PDB file of C-alpha atoms and ligand atoms in Angstrom:
ATOM      1  CA  MET A1460      88.145  91.906 130.942  1.00 61.00           C
ATOM      2  CA  GLY A1461      85.111  94.222 131.226  1.00 71.00           C
ATOM      3  CA  GLU A1462      87.153  97.003 129.652  1.00 75.00           C
ATOM      4  CA  ILE A1463      88.019  94.798 126.677  1.00 75.00           C
ATOM      5  CA  VAL A1464      84.355  93.875 126.102  1.00 74.00           C
ATOM      6  CA  LYS A1465      83.403  97.574 126.274  1.00 75.00           C
ATOM      7  CA  LEU A1466      86.112  98.424 123.788  1.00 73.00           C
ATOM      8  CA  LEU A1467      84.985  95.631 121.439  1.00 74.00           C
ATOM      9  CA  LYS A1468      81.346  96.794 121.631  1.00 73.00           C
ATOM     10  CA  TYR A1469      82.488 100.338 120.835  1.00 72.00           C
ATOM     11  CA  TYR A1470      84.354  99.232 117.741  1.00 71.00           C
ATOM     12  CA  VAL A1471      81.569  96.918 116.570  1.00 71.00           C
ATOM     13  CA  THR A1472      79.023  99.765 116.736  1.00 68.00           C
ATOM     14  CA  LEU A1473      81.440 101.928 114.800  1.00 71.00           C
ATOM     15  CA  LEU A1474      82.015  99.252 112.180  1.00 72.00           C
ATOM     16  CA  ILE A1475      78.457  98.085 111.477  1.00 71.00           C
ATOM     17  CA  PRO A1476      77.148 101.405 110.139  1.00 71.00           C
ATOM     18  CA  LYS A1477      80.240 101.864 107.957  1.00 70.00           C
ATOM     19  CA  PHE A1478      79.851  98.338 106.589  1.00 72.00           C
ATOM     20  CA  LEU A1479      76.140  98.927 105.884  1.00 76.00           C
ATOM     21  CA  ILE A1480      76.781 102.278 104.217  1.00 78.00           C
ATOM     22  CA  MET A1481      79.441 100.737 101.969  1.00 80.00           C
ATOM     23  CA  GLY A1482      77.035  97.919 101.057  1.00 79.00           C
ATOM     24  CA  VAL A1483      74.298 100.361 100.075  1.00 81.00           C
ATOM     25  CA  ILE A1484      76.703 102.505  98.015  1.00 82.00           C
ATOM     26  CA  ARG A1485      77.906  99.383  96.196  1.00 81.00           C
ATOM     27  CA  LYS A1486      74.427  97.899  95.611  1.00 82.00           C
ATOM     28  CA  PHE A1487      72.880 101.075  94.230  1.00 83.00           C
ATOM     29  CA  SER A1488      76.043 102.516  92.612  1.00 82.00           C
ATOM     30  CA  ILE A1489      75.616 105.727  94.586  1.00 87.00           C
ATOM     31  CA  GLY A1490      77.947 108.586  93.681  1.00 91.00           C
ATOM     32  CA  SER A1491      80.441 109.033  90.901  1.00 94.00           C
ATOM     33  CA  TYR A1492      82.769 106.273  89.705  1.00 96.00           C
ATOM     34  CA  GLU A1493      85.771 108.091  91.202  1.00 94.00           C
ATOM     35  CA  PHE A1494      84.025 108.379  94.581  1.00 95.00           C
ATOM     36  CA  ARG A1495      83.104 104.673  94.640  1.00 95.00           C
ATOM     37  CA  LEU A1496      86.630 103.721  93.596  1.00 96.00           C
ATOM     38  CA  LYS A1497      88.098 105.832  96.393  1.00 93.00           C
ATOM     39  CA  MET A1498      85.718 104.187  98.878  1.00 91.00           C
ATOM     40  CA  GLY A1499      86.758 100.758  97.593  1.00 92.00           C
ATOM     41  CA  VAL A1500      83.163  99.821  96.730  1.00 94.00           C
ATOM     42  CA  VAL A1501      83.804  98.668  93.165  1.00 96.00           C
ATOM     43  CA  ASP A1502      84.854  95.191  92.065  1.00 96.00           C
ATOM     44  CA  ARG A1503      88.640  94.893  91.898  1.00 98.00           C
ATOM     45  CA  PRO A1504      89.568  98.375  93.157  1.00 98.00           C
ATOM     46  CA  HIS A1505      93.191  97.536  92.324  1.00 98.00           C
ATOM     47  CA  TYR A1506      92.291  97.299  88.623  1.00 98.00           C
ATOM     48  CA  GLY A1507      90.444 100.616  88.803  1.00 98.00           C
ATOM     49  CA  TYR A1508      93.243 102.292  90.755  1.00 98.00           C
ATOM     50  CA  CYS A1509      95.819 101.357  88.105  1.00 98.00           C
ATOM     51  CA  VAL A1510      93.632 102.328  85.133  1.00 98.00           C
ATOM     52  CA  LEU A1511      92.628 105.684  86.618  1.00 98.00           C
ATOM     53  CA  ASN A1512      96.118 106.745  87.656  1.00 98.00           C
ATOM     54  CA  ALA A1513      97.715 105.464  84.458  1.00 98.00           C
ATOM     55  CA  ALA A1514      95.215 107.506  82.445  1.00 98.00           C
ATOM     56  CA  LYS A1515      95.858 110.606  84.582  1.00 98.00           C
ATOM     57  CA  LEU A1516      99.601 110.285  83.912  1.00 98.00           C
ATOM     58  CA  ALA A1517      98.953 109.738  80.198  1.00 98.00           C
ATOM     59  CA  LYS A1518      96.911 112.938  80.038  1.00 98.00           C
ATOM     60  CA  GLU A1519      99.678 114.897  81.778  1.00 98.00           C
ATOM     61  CA  LEU A1520     102.049 113.542  79.126  1.00 98.00           C
ATOM     62  CA  LYS A1521      99.649 114.683  76.372  1.00 98.00           C
ATOM     63  CA  HIS A1522      98.525 111.257  75.164  1.00 98.00           C
ATOM     64  CA  ASP A1523      94.980 110.878  73.869  1.00 98.00           C
ATOM     65  CA  ARG A1524      95.063 107.071  73.670  1.00 98.00           C
ATOM     66  CA  ILE A1525      96.644 104.369  75.852  1.00 98.00           C
ATOM     67  CA  CYS A1526      96.216 100.653  76.400  1.00 98.00           C
ATOM     68  CA  VAL A1527      95.972  98.442  79.472  1.00 99.00           C
ATOM     69  CA  VAL A1528      96.956  94.785  79.402  1.00 99.00           C
ATOM     70  CA  GLU A1529      96.011  91.713  81.407  1.00 99.00           C
ATOM     71  CA  PHE A1530      98.525  88.854  81.257  1.00 99.00           C
ATOM     72  CA  GLY A1531      96.518  85.736  82.121  1.00 98.00           C
ATOM     73  CA  VAL A1532      92.793  85.890  81.394  1.00 98.00           C
ATOM     74  CA  ALA A1533      91.352  82.403  82.214  1.00 98.00           C
ATOM     75  CA  GLY A1534      87.526  82.594  82.281  1.00 98.00           C
ATOM     76  CA  GLY A1535      87.679  86.344  81.698  1.00 98.00           C
ATOM     77  CA  ASN A1536      86.333  87.824  84.933  1.00 98.00           C
ATOM     78  CA  GLY A1537      89.408  90.024  85.259  1.00 98.00           C
ATOM     79  CA  LEU A1538      89.288  91.170  81.643  1.00 98.00           C
ATOM     80  CA  LEU A1539      85.581  92.012  81.849  1.00 98.00           C
ATOM     81  CA  ASN A1540      86.295  93.986  84.989  1.00 98.00           C
ATOM     82  CA  LEU A1541      89.180  95.762  83.262  1.00 98.00           C
ATOM     83  CA  GLU A1542      86.817  96.728  80.439  1.00 98.00           C
ATOM     84  CA  TYR A1543      84.430  98.204  82.998  1.00 98.00           C
ATOM     85  CA  HIS A1544      87.134 100.337  84.627  1.00 98.00           C
ATOM     86  CA  ALA A1545      88.520 101.386  81.230  1.00 98.00           C
ATOM     87  CA  GLN A1546      85.079 102.544  80.095  1.00 98.00           C
ATOM     88  CA  GLU A1547      84.462 104.500  83.302  1.00 98.00           C
ATOM     89  CA  VAL A1548      87.877 106.191  83.139  1.00 98.00           C
ATOM     90  CA  GLU A1549      87.377 107.002  79.448  1.00 98.00           C
ATOM     91  CA  LYS A1550      84.151 108.824  80.365  1.00 98.00           C
ATOM     92  CA  LEU A1551      85.773 110.560  83.328  1.00 98.00           C
ATOM     93  CA  LEU A1552      88.965 111.791  81.664  1.00 98.00           C
ATOM     94  CA  GLY A1553      88.099 111.829  77.971  1.00 98.00           C
ATOM     95  CA  ILE A1554      90.972 109.589  76.915  1.00 98.00           C
ATOM     96  CA  LYS A1555      90.739 106.441  74.758  1.00 98.00           C
ATOM     97  CA  ILE A1556      91.711 103.233  76.541  1.00 98.00           C
ATOM     98  CA  ASP A1557      92.233 100.003  74.595  1.00 98.00           C
ATOM     99  CA  VAL A1558      92.185  96.730  76.505  1.00 99.00           C
ATOM    100  CA  TYR A1559      94.136  93.563  75.665  1.00 99.00           C
ATOM    101  CA  GLY A1560      94.141  90.152  77.346  1.00 98.00           C
ATOM    102  CA  PHE A1561      96.845  87.538  76.749  1.00 99.00           C
ATOM    103  CA  ASP A1562      96.196  83.845  77.340  1.00 98.00           C
ATOM    104  CA  THR A1563      96.885  80.404  75.873  1.00 98.00           C
ATOM    105  CA  GLY A1564      93.113  79.809  75.876  1.00 98.00           C
ATOM    106  CA  GLU A1565      93.932  76.293  77.076  1.00 98.00           C
ATOM    107  CA  GLY A1566      94.846  77.073  80.657  1.00 98.00           C
ATOM    108  CA  LEU A1567      98.242  76.840  82.294  1.00 98.00           C
ATOM    109  CA  PRO A1568     100.930  75.406  80.008  1.00 98.00           C
ATOM    110  CA  THR A1569     103.630  72.874  80.923  1.00 98.00           C
ATOM    111  CA  LEU A1570     105.595  73.903  83.989  1.00 98.00           C
ATOM    112  CA  LEU A1571     109.304  74.668  83.634  1.00 97.00           C
ATOM    113  CA  ASP A1572     110.616  73.537  87.037  1.00 98.00           C
ATOM    114  CA  TYR A1573     110.403  74.407  90.761  1.00 98.00           C
ATOM    115  CA  ARG A1574     110.320  78.112  89.775  1.00 98.00           C
ATOM    116  CA  ASP A1575     106.764  77.644  88.435  1.00 98.00           C
ATOM    117  CA  LEU A1576     105.590  76.187  91.798  1.00 98.00           C
ATOM    118  CA  PRO A1577     104.519  72.641  90.817  1.00 98.00           C
ATOM    119  CA  TYR A1578     103.358  72.136  94.435  1.00 98.00           C
ATOM    120  CA  HIS A1579     100.586  74.643  93.705  1.00 98.00           C
ATOM    121  CA  TRP A1580      99.861  74.688  89.940  1.00 98.00           C
ATOM    122  CA  LYS A1581      99.144  72.034  87.287  1.00 98.00           C
ATOM    123  CA  PRO A1582      98.997  72.307  83.480  1.00 98.00           C
ATOM    124  CA  GLY A1583      95.452  72.828  82.199  1.00 98.00           C
ATOM    125  CA  PHE A1584      94.198  74.809  85.202  1.00 98.00           C
ATOM    126  CA  PHE A1585      91.974  77.798  84.178  1.00 98.00           C
ATOM    127  CA  LYS A1586      90.912  76.686  80.677  1.00 98.00           C
ATOM    128  CA  MET A1587      89.018  79.421  78.795  1.00 98.00           C
ATOM    129  CA  ASP A1588      85.735  79.068  76.905  1.00 98.00           C
ATOM    130  CA  VAL A1589      86.992  81.318  74.098  1.00 98.00           C
ATOM    131  CA  PRO A1590      83.749  81.818  72.072  1.00 98.00           C
ATOM    132  CA  LYS A1591      81.738  82.471  75.246  1.00 98.00           C
ATOM    133  CA  LEU A1592      84.178  85.077  76.546  1.00 98.00           C
ATOM    134  CA  GLN A1593      84.559  86.603  73.080  1.00 98.00           C
ATOM    135  CA  SER A1594      80.784  87.122  72.908  1.00 98.00           C
ATOM    136  CA  ARG A1595      80.745  88.915  76.279  1.00 98.00           C
ATOM    137  CA  LEU A1596      83.605  91.307  75.571  1.00 98.00           C
ATOM    138  CA  LYS A1597      82.649  94.808  74.447  1.00 97.00           C
ATOM    139  CA  LYS A1598      86.005  96.308  73.579  1.00 95.00           C
ATOM    140  CA  ALA A1599      88.825  94.104  74.877  1.00 98.00           C
ATOM    141  CA  LYS A1600      90.872  92.108  72.389  1.00 98.00           C
ATOM    142  CA  LEU A1601      91.984  88.584  73.231  1.00 98.00           C
ATOM    143  CA  ILE A1602      95.522  87.663  72.208  1.00 98.00           C
ATOM    144  CA  ILE A1603      95.357  83.895  72.171  1.00 98.00           C
ATOM    145  CA  GLY A1604      98.540  81.799  72.197  1.00 98.00           C
ATOM    146  CA  ASN A1605     101.539  81.090  74.364  1.00 98.00           C
ATOM    147  CA  ILE A1606     103.195  84.326  75.516  1.00 98.00           C
ATOM    148  CA  SER A1607     106.525  82.958  74.261  1.00 98.00           C
ATOM    149  CA  GLU A1608     105.084  83.479  70.733  1.00 98.00           C
ATOM    150  CA  THR A1609     102.533  86.296  71.143  1.00 98.00           C
ATOM    151  CA  SER A1610     105.066  88.515  72.966  1.00 98.00           C
ATOM    152  CA  LYS A1611     107.131  88.568  69.765  1.00 97.00           C
ATOM    153  CA  THR A1612     104.290  89.426  67.365  1.00 98.00           C
ATOM    154  CA  PHE A1613     101.957  91.623  69.443  1.00 98.00           C
ATOM    155  CA  PHE A1614     103.503  95.021  68.700  1.00 98.00           C
ATOM    156  CA  ARG A1615     103.922  94.339  64.984  1.00 98.00           C
ATOM    157  CA  ASP A1616     100.407  92.887  64.581  1.00 98.00           C
ATOM    158  CA  HIS A1617      98.485  95.427  66.669  1.00 98.00           C
ATOM    159  CA  ASN A1618     100.603  98.607  66.773  1.00 98.00           C
ATOM    160  CA  PRO A1619      99.076  99.326  70.208  1.00 98.00           C
ATOM    161  CA  ALA A1620      98.787 102.705  71.915  1.00 98.00           C
ATOM    162  CA  PRO A1621     101.334 103.088  74.746  1.00 98.00           C
ATOM    163  CA  ILE A1622     100.904 100.534  77.534  1.00 99.00           C
ATOM    164  CA  ALA A1623      99.978 102.475  80.672  1.00 99.00           C
ATOM    165  CA  ALA A1624      98.952  99.679  83.056  1.00 99.00           C
ATOM    166  CA  MET A1625      99.745  95.959  83.257  1.00 98.00           C
ATOM    167  CA  PHE A1626      98.046  93.244  85.275  1.00 98.00           C
ATOM    168  CA  GLN A1627     100.371  90.280  85.718  1.00 98.00           C
ATOM    169  CA  ASP A1628      98.434  87.094  86.440  1.00 98.00           C
ATOM    170  CA  PHE A1629     100.295  84.381  84.535  1.00 98.00           C
ATOM    171  CA  ASP A1630     101.039  82.585  87.849  1.00 98.00           C
ATOM    172  CA  PHE A1631     104.305  81.101  86.557  1.00 98.00           C
ATOM    173  CA  TYR A1632     107.843  82.441  86.727  1.00 98.00           C
ATOM    174  CA  SER A1633     108.496  81.216  83.172  1.00 98.00           C
ATOM    175  CA  SER A1634     105.438  82.958  81.652  1.00 98.00           C
ATOM    176  CA  THR A1635     105.937  86.212  83.571  1.00 98.00           C
ATOM    177  CA  GLU A1636     109.587  86.300  82.522  1.00 98.00           C
ATOM    178  CA  LYS A1637     108.497  86.068  78.853  1.00 98.00           C
ATOM    179  CA  ALA A1638     105.903  88.823  79.321  1.00 98.00           C
ATOM    180  CA  LEU A1639     108.510  91.107  80.888  1.00 98.00           C
ATOM    181  CA  LYS A1640     110.730  90.662  77.821  1.00 98.00           C
ATOM    182  CA  MET A1641     108.151  92.810  76.005  1.00 98.00           C
ATOM    183  CA  LEU A1642     109.476  95.774  78.001  1.00 98.00           C
ATOM    184  CA  ASP A1643     112.608  95.638  75.834  1.00 98.00           C
ATOM    185  CA  GLU A1644     110.509  96.767  72.839  1.00 98.00           C
ATOM    186  CA  ASP A1645     110.539 100.389  71.569  1.00 98.00           C
ATOM    187  CA  ASP A1646     109.829 103.039  74.231  1.00 98.00           C
ATOM    188  CA  LYS A1647     106.962 104.399  72.101  1.00 98.00           C
ATOM    189  CA  TYR A1648     104.885 101.399  73.192  1.00 98.00           C
ATOM    190  CA  PHE A1649     104.997 102.361  76.885  1.00 98.00           C
ATOM    191  CA  LEU A1650     104.463 105.255  79.221  1.00 98.00           C
ATOM    192  CA  PRO A1651     107.661 106.157  81.107  1.00 98.00           C
ATOM    193  CA  ARG A1652     106.025 104.919  84.297  1.00 99.00           C
ATOM    194  CA  VAL A1653     103.566 102.028  84.088  1.00 99.00           C
ATOM    195  CA  TYR A1654     101.138 101.034  86.852  1.00 99.00           C
ATOM    196  CA  CYS A1655     101.400  97.279  87.485  1.00 99.00           C
ATOM    197  CA  TYR A1656      99.407  94.815  89.559  1.00 98.00           C
ATOM    198  CA  LEU A1657     101.108  91.528  90.433  1.00 98.00           C
ATOM    199  CA  ASP A1658      98.542  88.898  91.354  1.00 98.00           C
ATOM    200  CA  ASP A1659     100.639  86.033  92.686  1.00 98.00           C
ATOM    201  CA  ILE A1660     103.089  87.541  95.130  1.00 98.00           C
ATOM    202  CA  ILE A1661     101.349  87.249  98.512  1.00 98.00           C
ATOM    203  CA  GLY A1662      99.088  84.161  98.742  1.00 97.00           C
ATOM    204  CA  SER A1663      98.799  81.956 101.814  1.00 98.00           C
ATOM    205  CA  GLU A1664     100.559  79.151 103.707  1.00 98.00           C
ATOM    206  CA  VAL A1665     100.072  76.918 100.637  1.00 98.00           C
ATOM    207  CA  GLU A1666     101.686  79.085  97.967  1.00 98.00           C
ATOM    208  CA  LEU A1667     104.395  80.523 100.227  1.00 98.00           C
ATOM    209  CA  TYR A1668     105.344  82.982  97.496  1.00 98.00           C
ATOM    210  CA  ASN A1669     108.924  84.137  97.838  1.00 98.00           C
ATOM    211  CA  ASP A1670     111.651  86.121  96.074  1.00 98.00           C
ATOM    212  CA  TYR A1671     113.223  83.037  94.438  1.00 98.00           C
ATOM    213  CA  THR A1672     110.271  81.554  92.506  1.00 98.00           C
ATOM    214  CA  GLY A1673     107.151  82.649  90.609  1.00 98.00           C
ATOM    215  CA  GLU A1674     106.294  86.221  89.674  1.00 98.00           C
ATOM    216  CA  ARG A1675     108.593  87.696  92.338  1.00 98.00           C
ATOM    217  CA  LEU A1676     111.621  85.950  90.843  1.00 98.00           C
ATOM    218  CA  ALA A1677     110.737  87.200  87.339  1.00 98.00           C
ATOM    219  CA  ILE A1678     110.539  90.781  88.654  1.00 98.00           C
ATOM    220  CA  ASN A1679     113.773  90.465  90.648  1.00 98.00           C
ATOM    221  CA  GLU A1680     115.668  89.056  87.659  1.00 98.00           C
ATOM    222  CA  PHE A1681     114.306  91.789  85.412  1.00 98.00           C
ATOM    223  CA  ASN A1682     115.457  94.484  87.850  1.00 98.00           C
ATOM    224  CA  ALA A1683     118.902  92.895  88.186  1.00 98.00           C
ATOM    225  CA  SER A1684     119.442  92.724  84.419  1.00 98.00           C
ATOM    226  CA  HIS A1685     118.100  96.217  83.516  1.00 98.00           C
ATOM    227  CA  PRO A1686     120.154  99.069  85.014  1.00 98.00           C
ATOM    228  CA  PHE A1687     117.747 101.768  83.748  1.00 98.00           C
ATOM    229  CA  LYS A1688     114.426  99.928  83.984  1.00 98.00           C
ATOM    230  CA  LYS A1689     113.080  98.958  87.409  1.00 98.00           C
ATOM    231  CA  PHE A1690     109.925  97.727  89.137  1.00 98.00           C
ATOM    232  CA  SER A1691     109.464  99.429  92.486  1.00 98.00           C
ATOM    233  CA  PRO A1692     106.819  98.940  95.213  1.00 98.00           C
ATOM    234  CA  ALA A1693     104.257 101.740  95.401  1.00 98.00           C
ATOM    235  CA  TYR A1694     105.548 103.291  98.633  1.00 98.00           C
ATOM    236  CA  HIS A1695     102.805 105.926  98.625  1.00 97.00           C
ATOM    237  CA  LEU A1696     100.245 103.120  98.997  1.00 97.00           C
ATOM    238  CA  ILE A1697     101.979 100.804 101.457  1.00 97.00           C
ATOM    239  CA  THR A1698     102.525 103.611 103.938  1.00 97.00           C
ATOM    240  CA  ARG A1699      98.826 104.558 104.096  1.00 94.00           C
ATOM    241  CA  ALA A1700      97.069 104.320 107.474  1.00 92.00           C
ATOM    242  CA  ASN A1701      94.554 101.718 106.284  1.00 91.00           C
ATOM    243  CA  THR A1702      96.772  99.589 104.096  1.00 95.00           C
ATOM    244  CA  GLN A1703      95.065  96.793 102.183  1.00 96.00           C
ATOM    245  CA  THR A1704      96.663  93.664 100.774  1.00 97.00           C
ATOM    246  CA  TRP A1705      96.384  94.879  97.174  1.00 98.00           C
ATOM    247  CA  HIS A1706      98.398  97.991  97.994  1.00 98.00           C
ATOM    248  CA  HIS A1707     101.380  95.647  98.407  1.00 98.00           C
ATOM    249  CA  GLN A1708     100.663  94.155  94.976  1.00 98.00           C
ATOM    250  CA  ILE A1709     100.951  97.431  93.063  1.00 98.00           C
ATOM    251  CA  PHE A1710     104.368  98.080  91.584  1.00 98.00           C
ATOM    252  CA  ILE A1711     105.418 100.968  89.367  1.00 98.00           C
ATOM    253  CA  TYR A1712     107.593 100.127  86.394  1.00 99.00           C
ATOM    254  CA  HIS A1713     110.070 102.984  85.806  1.00 99.00           C
ATOM    255  CA  ASN A1714     111.902 103.375  82.502  1.00 98.00           C
ATOM    256  CA  PHE A1715     114.477 106.014  83.423  1.00 98.00           C
ATOM    257  CA  GLN A1716     115.738 106.487  79.850  1.00 98.00           C
ATOM    258  CA  HIS A1717     112.281 106.855  78.287  1.00 98.00           C
ATOM    259  CA  PRO A1718     112.161 110.117  76.275  1.00 98.00           C
ATOM    260  CA  LYS A1719     109.260 111.331  78.440  1.00 98.00           C
ATOM    261  CA  TYR A1720     110.570 110.117  81.818  1.00 98.00           C
ATOM    262  CA  ASN A1721     111.680 113.623  82.897  1.00 98.00           C
ATOM    263  CA  ASP A1722     108.647 115.544  81.584  1.00 98.00           C
ATOM    264  CA  PHE A1723     107.306 117.677  84.441  1.00 98.00           C
ATOM    265  CA  VAL A1724     103.908 116.373  85.674  1.00 98.00           C
ATOM    266  CA  SER A1725     103.747 117.843  89.150  1.00 97.00           C
ATOM    267  CA  ILE A1726     102.317 120.990  90.751  1.00 95.00           C
ATOM    268  CA  GLU A1727     103.775 124.148  89.171  1.00 94.00           C
ATOM    269  CA  ASN A1728     103.785 126.326  92.265  1.00 94.00           C
ATOM    270  CA  GLN A1729     105.619 124.523  95.050  1.00 95.00           C
ATOM    271  CA  GLN A1730     106.838 127.672  96.787  1.00 95.00           C
ATOM    272  CA  LEU A1731     106.773 127.352 100.592  1.00 95.00           C
ATOM    273  CA  PRO A1732     106.126 130.351 102.833  1.00 93.00           C
ATOM    274  CA  ASN A1733     109.420 132.032 103.638  1.00 93.00           C
ATOM    275  CA  GLY A1734     110.396 131.880 107.319  1.00 87.00           C
TER     276      GLY A1734
HETATM  277  C1  SAM B2445      95.004  82.551  87.263  1.00 83.83           C
HETATM  278  S1  SAM B2445      94.643  82.567  85.586  1.00 83.83           S
HETATM  279  C2  SAM B2445      94.191  84.250  85.252  1.00 83.83           C
HETATM  280  C3  SAM B2445      92.958  84.728  85.990  1.00 83.83           C
HETATM  281  C4  SAM B2445      92.420  86.079  85.540  1.00 83.83           C
HETATM  282  N1  SAM B2445      93.442  87.100  85.512  1.00 83.83           N
HETATM  283  C5  SAM B2445      91.309  86.546  86.443  1.00 83.83           C
HETATM  284  O1  SAM B2445      91.582  87.387  87.331  1.00 83.83           O
HETATM  285  O2  SAM B2445      90.172  86.120  86.298  1.00 83.83           O
HETATM  286  C6  SAM B2445      96.196  82.400  84.793  1.00 83.83           C
HETATM  287  C7  SAM B2445      96.120  82.322  83.295  1.00 83.83           C
HETATM  288  O3  SAM B2445      97.426  82.512  82.748  1.00 83.83           O
HETATM  289  C8  SAM B2445      97.499  81.831  81.515  1.00 83.83           C
HETATM  290  N2  SAM B2445      98.915  81.582  81.192  1.00 83.83           N
HETATM  291  C9  SAM B2445      99.885  81.116  82.002  1.00 83.83           C
HETATM  292  N3  SAM B2445     101.031  80.961  81.341  1.00 83.83           N
HETATM  293  C10 SAM B2445     100.798  81.378  80.058  1.00 83.83           C
HETATM  294  C11 SAM B2445     101.604  81.469  78.884  1.00 83.83           C
HETATM  295  N4  SAM B2445     102.881  81.046  78.873  1.00 83.83           N
HETATM  296  N5  SAM B2445     101.057  81.988  77.769  1.00 83.83           N
HETATM  297  C12 SAM B2445      99.758  82.406  77.757  1.00 83.83           C
HETATM  298  N6  SAM B2445      98.933  82.292  78.822  1.00 83.83           N
HETATM  299  C13 SAM B2445      99.445  81.790  79.970  1.00 83.83           C
HETATM  300  C14 SAM B2445      96.719  80.557  81.745  1.00 83.83           C
HETATM  301  O4  SAM B2445      96.164  80.070  80.547  1.00 83.83           O
HETATM  302  C15 SAM B2445      95.643  80.983  82.749  1.00 83.83           C
HETATM  303  O5  SAM B2445      94.400  81.138  82.148  1.00 83.83           O
END
């Protein structure tokens, strides 16, 4: 017992300074954006991770402009945060990043069936104050309407730069499935590999997210029906020593037949010492 207490004390003394240091770095924004992102002392590091790495890939592929998209905006805290990360990454890498947010503006729509988890969601949850959010946004564009309609008109109406990162937070199977249909549009609207964050795939004992309902079902169906387009977990993240929950929520969308899929983006000299 004494040994366990000693061990606990040891770890607590190790943890407190680290916790305090992180708090100070966050409060006073110490260090560069990239440093703070790496330390996880920014709001929504998962948003920043996707934007930064999507922009790095875009630069390797010789793009000077990309866009990042949030599906499901609600009050707008996510979209405002996405704007912040986009602005920081623009400064860091010198690439233009447009930001779009899709939402009904009226909260969750009517549920389809059990696949939209009626035991957890109700229509009307997450209503947006559109004028208030509009007035706070610096660069993001709101695409207001049901995704079943806006998904069909978005590319024609906005001619967006290639989508490099997507943040799926529509909650429902039915809405996510409609959003994923946009991936059938022309390849010019996407990078060959797109960083994706899926919000509603882990949850708690209430949601009990699973492979047969909600966002996970939409992803699984998409993968099953697209032989050359697949969402894959980010294995490089989920095998890290200090894995965090959000690492399991990052998926990479691969479009194997995209004209730029095979463009070389890795280290030129990979020669190993000869034995
Ligand atoms: C949980 S909220 C998003 C929260 C936001 N991403 C954040 O982090 O602050 C989900 C949003 O998805 C929107 N939504 C769900 N289904 C939709 C659909 N079919 N078309 C458009 N918006 C939809 C709802 O209006 C709701 O505001």
